[in-house]
Amino acid sequence: MVKCKLDDKNIGLTKILFDLKQSLDLYKLIALNASEINAKGTGKSFFATTQRLAIKSYVIDICKIFEEKKRYELNSIPEILTFIQEKQIIPIDFDPIKDFAIKNGITINQNSNYFKELNYILDNFLAENKEDFKRYKAFRDKKIAHTEDTKDRFDTLPSYDVMEKLLFFAIDFYEMIHEAYIGGIPVNHKNDKRCFDSLHKLLGKVGHNDIKVDFDRNEEEEWGHTLISDYKQK
């Protein structure tokens, strides 16, 4: 019964991760080809709106999956860790926990207090990215939730590499929980490019022949927010 509840919570998390990955892919492909979309003009308003909504969706969901439990139940990473610890759920396979820890720079022994170590990994990750999370939450609270600011100030948000880093940490956590406590093969979110591929085909249909599909890792400035001019605020 307890493991069923954990499974439900991890399923809730994976649904949010799916939306996050698809939103990030939509934003990425449009950002990479923003100059060409602006120049050609075909469908520019559609692509601009899609890009804007993708960024907003990402901000809402990335805040949600790292949120601490308050007055209501969440399927966030902190709450899943707390649930496992409170219920003292024993993993069916310790190796995914060990591998997750190694990936995050520490070694965990099965006979040690690995709950403490997992919490340390999460706390350390949140501390390292504290300023980025503050910027996401400020944007969510002021622009999306309460519209205190009338402008979509996307330039206040962290760049694409940060967006990807936060998402991939969350995906690694989900996979670790699934393999260690639930069993079976987790959803392969990192390689799920269905929206990316669909949008790529659409860009080709409207006449884009030289479609960029990835950032130049040697050009740091390209990792920022390249926005379609239709919704840049004046």
Tab-separated table of C-alpha atoms in Angstrom:
chain	number	residue	atom	x	y	z
A	1	MET	CA	0.000	0.000	0.000
A	2	VAL	CA	2.807	2.420	0.911
A	3	LYS	CA	4.748	1.544	-2.249
A	4	CYS	CA	1.586	2.086	-4.299
A	5	LYS	CA	1.382	5.567	-2.809
A	6	LEU	CA	5.031	6.183	-3.671
A	7	ASP	CA	4.375	4.948	-7.204
A	8	ASP	CA	1.461	7.384	-7.490
A	9	LYS	CA	3.666	10.250	-6.359
A	10	ASN	CA	6.440	9.341	-8.783
A	11	ILE	CA	3.887	9.032	-11.600
A	12	GLY	CA	2.698	12.518	-10.689
A	13	LEU	CA	6.291	13.725	-10.934
A	14	THR	CA	6.906	12.053	-14.294
A	15	LYS	CA	3.826	13.716	-15.788
A	16	ILE	CA	5.227	17.114	-14.863
A	17	LEU	CA	8.638	16.125	-16.213
A	18	PHE	CA	7.056	15.236	-19.547
A	19	ASP	CA	5.499	18.699	-19.810
A	20	LEU	CA	8.792	20.313	-18.771
A	21	LYS	CA	10.836	18.461	-21.393
A	22	GLN	CA	8.376	19.222	-24.200
A	23	SER	CA	8.151	22.898	-23.179
A	24	LEU	CA	11.934	23.198	-23.078
A	25	ASP	CA	12.272	21.534	-26.492
A	26	LEU	CA	9.715	23.904	-28.032
A	27	TYR	CA	11.466	26.919	-26.562
A	28	LYS	CA	14.889	25.656	-27.669
A	29	LEU	CA	14.034	24.984	-31.307
A	30	ILE	CA	12.235	28.312	-31.732
A	31	ALA	CA	15.056	30.201	-29.995
A	32	LEU	CA	17.664	28.583	-32.225
A	33	ASN	CA	15.771	29.638	-35.346
A	34	ALA	CA	14.335	32.948	-34.124
A	35	SER	CA	16.372	35.082	-36.530
A	36	GLU	CA	15.196	33.089	-39.533
A	37	ILE	CA	11.580	33.030	-38.316
A	38	ASN	CA	11.663	36.805	-37.855
A	39	ALA	CA	13.180	37.319	-41.297
A	40	LYS	CA	10.769	35.016	-43.141
A	41	GLY	CA	7.708	36.246	-41.242
A	42	THR	CA	5.551	33.186	-42.002
A	43	GLY	CA	3.794	32.076	-38.839
A	44	LYS	CA	5.809	34.511	-36.718
A	45	SER	CA	2.951	35.313	-34.331
A	46	PHE	CA	2.229	31.612	-33.841
A	47	PHE	CA	5.869	30.772	-33.097
A	48	ALA	CA	6.218	33.808	-30.822
A	49	THR	CA	3.173	32.801	-28.778
A	50	THR	CA	4.302	29.175	-28.617
A	51	GLN	CA	7.737	30.228	-27.385
A	52	ARG	CA	6.298	32.570	-24.768
A	53	LEU	CA	3.868	29.951	-23.431
A	54	ALA	CA	6.616	27.297	-23.409
A	55	ILE	CA	8.825	29.470	-21.191
A	56	LYS	CA	5.941	30.244	-18.828
A	57	SER	CA	5.021	26.561	-18.613
A	58	TYR	CA	8.636	25.680	-17.819
A	59	VAL	CA	8.830	28.287	-15.038
A	60	ILE	CA	5.612	27.095	-13.374
A	61	ASP	CA	6.585	23.430	-13.500
A	62	ILE	CA	10.246	23.772	-12.475
A	63	CYS	CA	9.128	25.657	-9.363
A	64	LYS	CA	6.491	23.005	-8.688
A	65	ILE	CA	8.794	19.972	-8.739
A	66	PHE	CA	11.309	21.514	-6.324
A	67	GLU	CA	8.698	22.918	-3.937
A	68	GLU	CA	8.721	22.006	-0.254
A	69	LYS	CA	5.548	20.575	1.258
A	70	LYS	CA	3.236	23.189	2.733
A	71	ARG	CA	-0.458	22.803	3.504
A	72	TYR	CA	-1.241	20.491	0.626
A	73	GLU	CA	0.200	17.302	-0.805
A	74	LEU	CA	2.744	17.600	-3.608
A	75	ASN	CA	4.494	15.259	-6.008
A	76	SER	CA	7.695	17.263	-5.746
A	77	ILE	CA	11.221	15.966	-5.245
A	78	PRO	CA	11.486	17.169	-1.604
A	79	GLU	CA	8.132	15.628	-0.692
A	80	ILE	CA	8.926	12.282	-2.332
A	81	LEU	CA	12.169	12.104	-0.346
A	82	THR	CA	10.324	12.992	2.866
A	83	PHE	CA	7.630	10.385	2.157
A	84	ILE	CA	10.211	7.622	1.658
A	85	GLN	CA	12.022	8.576	4.844
A	86	GLU	CA	8.879	8.894	6.985
A	87	LYS	CA	7.527	5.535	5.789
A	88	GLN	CA	10.986	3.905	5.970
A	89	ILE	CA	10.539	2.324	2.539
A	90	ILE	CA	13.299	-0.162	1.736
A	91	PRO	CA	14.644	-0.083	-1.840
A	92	ILE	CA	14.358	-3.209	-3.967
A	93	ASP	CA	17.612	-2.256	-5.717
A	94	PHE	CA	20.252	-0.064	-4.083
A	95	ASP	CA	22.427	0.396	-7.182
A	96	PRO	CA	20.338	3.247	-8.697
A	97	ILE	CA	20.689	5.174	-5.414
A	98	LYS	CA	24.440	4.602	-5.415
A	99	ASP	CA	24.721	5.653	-9.080
A	100	PHE	CA	22.656	8.807	-8.502
A	101	ALA	CA	24.921	9.747	-5.594
A	102	ILE	CA	28.108	9.168	-7.612
A	103	LYS	CA	26.717	11.301	-10.429
A	104	ASN	CA	26.267	14.074	-7.882
A	105	GLY	CA	29.736	13.778	-6.408
A	106	ILE	CA	29.337	11.628	-3.302
A	107	THR	CA	29.609	7.959	-2.346
A	108	ILE	CA	26.769	6.215	-0.508
A	109	ASN	CA	27.088	2.961	1.401
A	110	GLN	CA	23.981	0.789	1.688
A	111	ASN	CA	24.614	0.400	5.406
A	112	SER	CA	24.897	4.160	5.944
A	113	ASN	CA	22.099	6.674	6.446
A	114	TYR	CA	21.490	7.138	2.754
A	115	PHE	CA	18.357	9.217	3.385
A	116	LYS	CA	20.637	11.789	4.949
A	117	GLU	CA	22.973	11.579	1.961
A	118	LEU	CA	20.126	11.967	-0.549
A	119	ASN	CA	18.850	14.987	1.332
A	120	TYR	CA	22.372	16.379	1.302
A	121	ILE	CA	22.501	16.003	-2.501
A	122	LEU	CA	19.185	17.812	-2.890
A	123	ASP	CA	20.082	20.565	-0.396
A	124	ASN	CA	23.434	21.075	-2.073
A	125	PHE	CA	21.837	21.265	-5.529
A	126	LEU	CA	19.263	23.801	-4.315
A	127	ALA	CA	22.003	25.868	-2.653
A	128	GLU	CA	24.185	25.854	-5.771
A	129	ASN	CA	21.264	27.068	-7.871
A	130	LYS	CA	19.666	29.296	-5.249
A	131	GLU	CA	19.811	32.496	-7.295
A	132	ASP	CA	18.361	30.800	-10.363
A	133	PHE	CA	15.435	29.413	-8.371
A	134	LYS	CA	14.843	32.875	-6.868
A	135	ARG	CA	14.604	34.340	-10.365
A	136	TYR	CA	12.149	31.664	-11.489
A	137	LYS	CA	9.974	32.130	-8.411
A	138	ALA	CA	10.012	35.910	-8.763
A	139	PHE	CA	8.914	35.618	-12.392
A	140	ARG	CA	6.210	33.097	-11.475
A	141	ASP	CA	4.849	35.128	-8.568
A	142	LYS	CA	4.988	38.581	-10.147
A	143	LYS	CA	4.255	37.886	-13.788
A	144	ILE	CA	2.389	34.600	-14.069
A	145	ALA	CA	0.466	34.270	-10.805
A	146	HIS	CA	-0.378	37.878	-9.982
A	147	THR	CA	0.604	39.864	-13.094
A	148	GLU	CA	2.124	42.650	-11.000
A	149	ASP	CA	4.463	43.340	-13.913
A	150	THR	CA	2.816	43.987	-17.268
A	151	LYS	CA	5.896	42.955	-19.248
A	152	ASP	CA	7.180	39.471	-20.012
A	153	ARG	CA	10.741	40.105	-18.796
A	154	PHE	CA	12.289	36.880	-20.054
A	155	ASP	CA	15.693	38.526	-19.921
A	156	THR	CA	15.489	38.215	-16.113
A	157	LEU	CA	15.411	34.415	-16.334
A	158	PRO	CA	18.425	32.075	-16.274
A	159	SER	CA	19.752	30.928	-19.647
A	160	TYR	CA	18.998	27.694	-21.489
A	161	ASP	CA	21.889	25.735	-19.986
A	162	VAL	CA	20.487	26.371	-16.496
A	163	MET	CA	16.997	25.338	-17.625
A	164	GLU	CA	18.387	22.073	-18.967
A	165	LYS	CA	20.557	21.429	-15.878
A	166	LEU	CA	17.632	21.773	-13.454
A	167	LEU	CA	15.399	19.567	-15.571
A	168	PHE	CA	18.000	16.834	-16.038
A	169	PHE	CA	18.691	16.675	-12.286
A	170	ALA	CA	14.955	16.148	-11.733
A	171	ILE	CA	14.822	13.452	-14.417
A	172	ASP	CA	17.787	11.648	-12.828
A	173	PHE	CA	15.983	11.768	-9.477
A	174	TYR	CA	12.767	10.366	-10.966
A	175	GLU	CA	14.664	7.529	-12.666
A	176	MET	CA	16.505	6.711	-9.432
A	177	ILE	CA	13.258	6.471	-7.436
A	178	HIS	CA	11.571	4.380	-10.116
A	179	GLU	CA	14.412	1.885	-10.458
A	180	ALA	CA	15.287	1.673	-6.759
A	181	TYR	CA	11.808	1.565	-5.217
A	182	ILE	CA	9.208	0.763	-7.903
A	183	GLY	CA	11.025	-1.485	-10.350
A	184	GLY	CA	10.921	-1.694	-14.115
A	185	ILE	CA	12.046	0.716	-16.804
A	186	PRO	CA	11.412	4.433	-16.185
A	187	VAL	CA	10.178	6.839	-18.851
A	188	ASN	CA	13.105	8.025	-20.964
A	189	HIS	CA	12.339	11.746	-20.760
A	190	LYS	CA	15.737	12.960	-21.942
A	191	ASN	CA	15.326	11.261	-25.317
A	192	ASP	CA	11.615	12.033	-25.763
A	193	LYS	CA	11.686	14.590	-28.572
A	194	ARG	CA	8.179	14.211	-29.965
A	195	CYS	CA	7.357	17.946	-29.790
A	196	PHE	CA	10.839	18.891	-31.002
A	197	ASP	CA	10.513	16.583	-34.006
A	198	SER	CA	6.975	17.749	-34.799
A	199	LEU	CA	8.010	21.400	-34.681
A	200	HIS	CA	11.076	20.633	-36.804
A	201	LYS	CA	8.796	19.177	-39.488
A	202	LEU	CA	6.490	22.196	-39.259
A	203	LEU	CA	9.389	24.610	-39.733
A	204	GLY	CA	10.364	22.668	-42.830
A	205	LYS	CA	6.804	22.833	-44.154
A	206	VAL	CA	6.764	26.638	-43.932
A	207	GLY	CA	9.988	26.953	-45.864
A	208	HIS	CA	12.878	26.767	-43.412
A	209	ASN	CA	15.588	24.688	-45.028
A	210	ASP	CA	18.602	25.236	-42.767
A	211	ILE	CA	17.051	24.487	-39.381
A	212	LYS	CA	19.343	24.747	-36.360
A	213	VAL	CA	18.828	21.967	-33.828
A	214	ASP	CA	21.391	22.655	-31.089
A	215	PHE	CA	23.319	25.486	-29.469
A	216	ASP	CA	26.944	25.981	-30.372
A	217	ARG	CA	28.623	24.845	-27.165
A	218	ASN	CA	31.613	27.061	-27.984
A	219	GLU	CA	29.562	30.246	-28.178
A	220	GLU	CA	28.345	31.048	-24.682
A	221	GLU	CA	26.197	34.001	-25.734
A	222	GLU	CA	23.897	31.676	-27.699
A	223	TRP	CA	22.768	30.087	-24.444
A	224	GLY	CA	20.672	33.121	-23.531
A	225	HIS	CA	17.054	33.819	-24.440
A	226	THR	CA	16.727	34.423	-28.182
A	227	LEU	CA	13.194	35.710	-28.579
A	228	ILE	CA	10.970	36.223	-31.581
A	229	SER	CA	10.381	39.950	-32.067
A	230	ASP	CA	6.563	39.730	-32.023
A	231	TYR	CA	6.500	39.577	-28.245
A	232	LYS	CA	9.607	41.451	-27.208
A	233	GLN	CA	8.398	44.108	-24.819
A	234	LYS	CA	9.173	47.745	-25.590
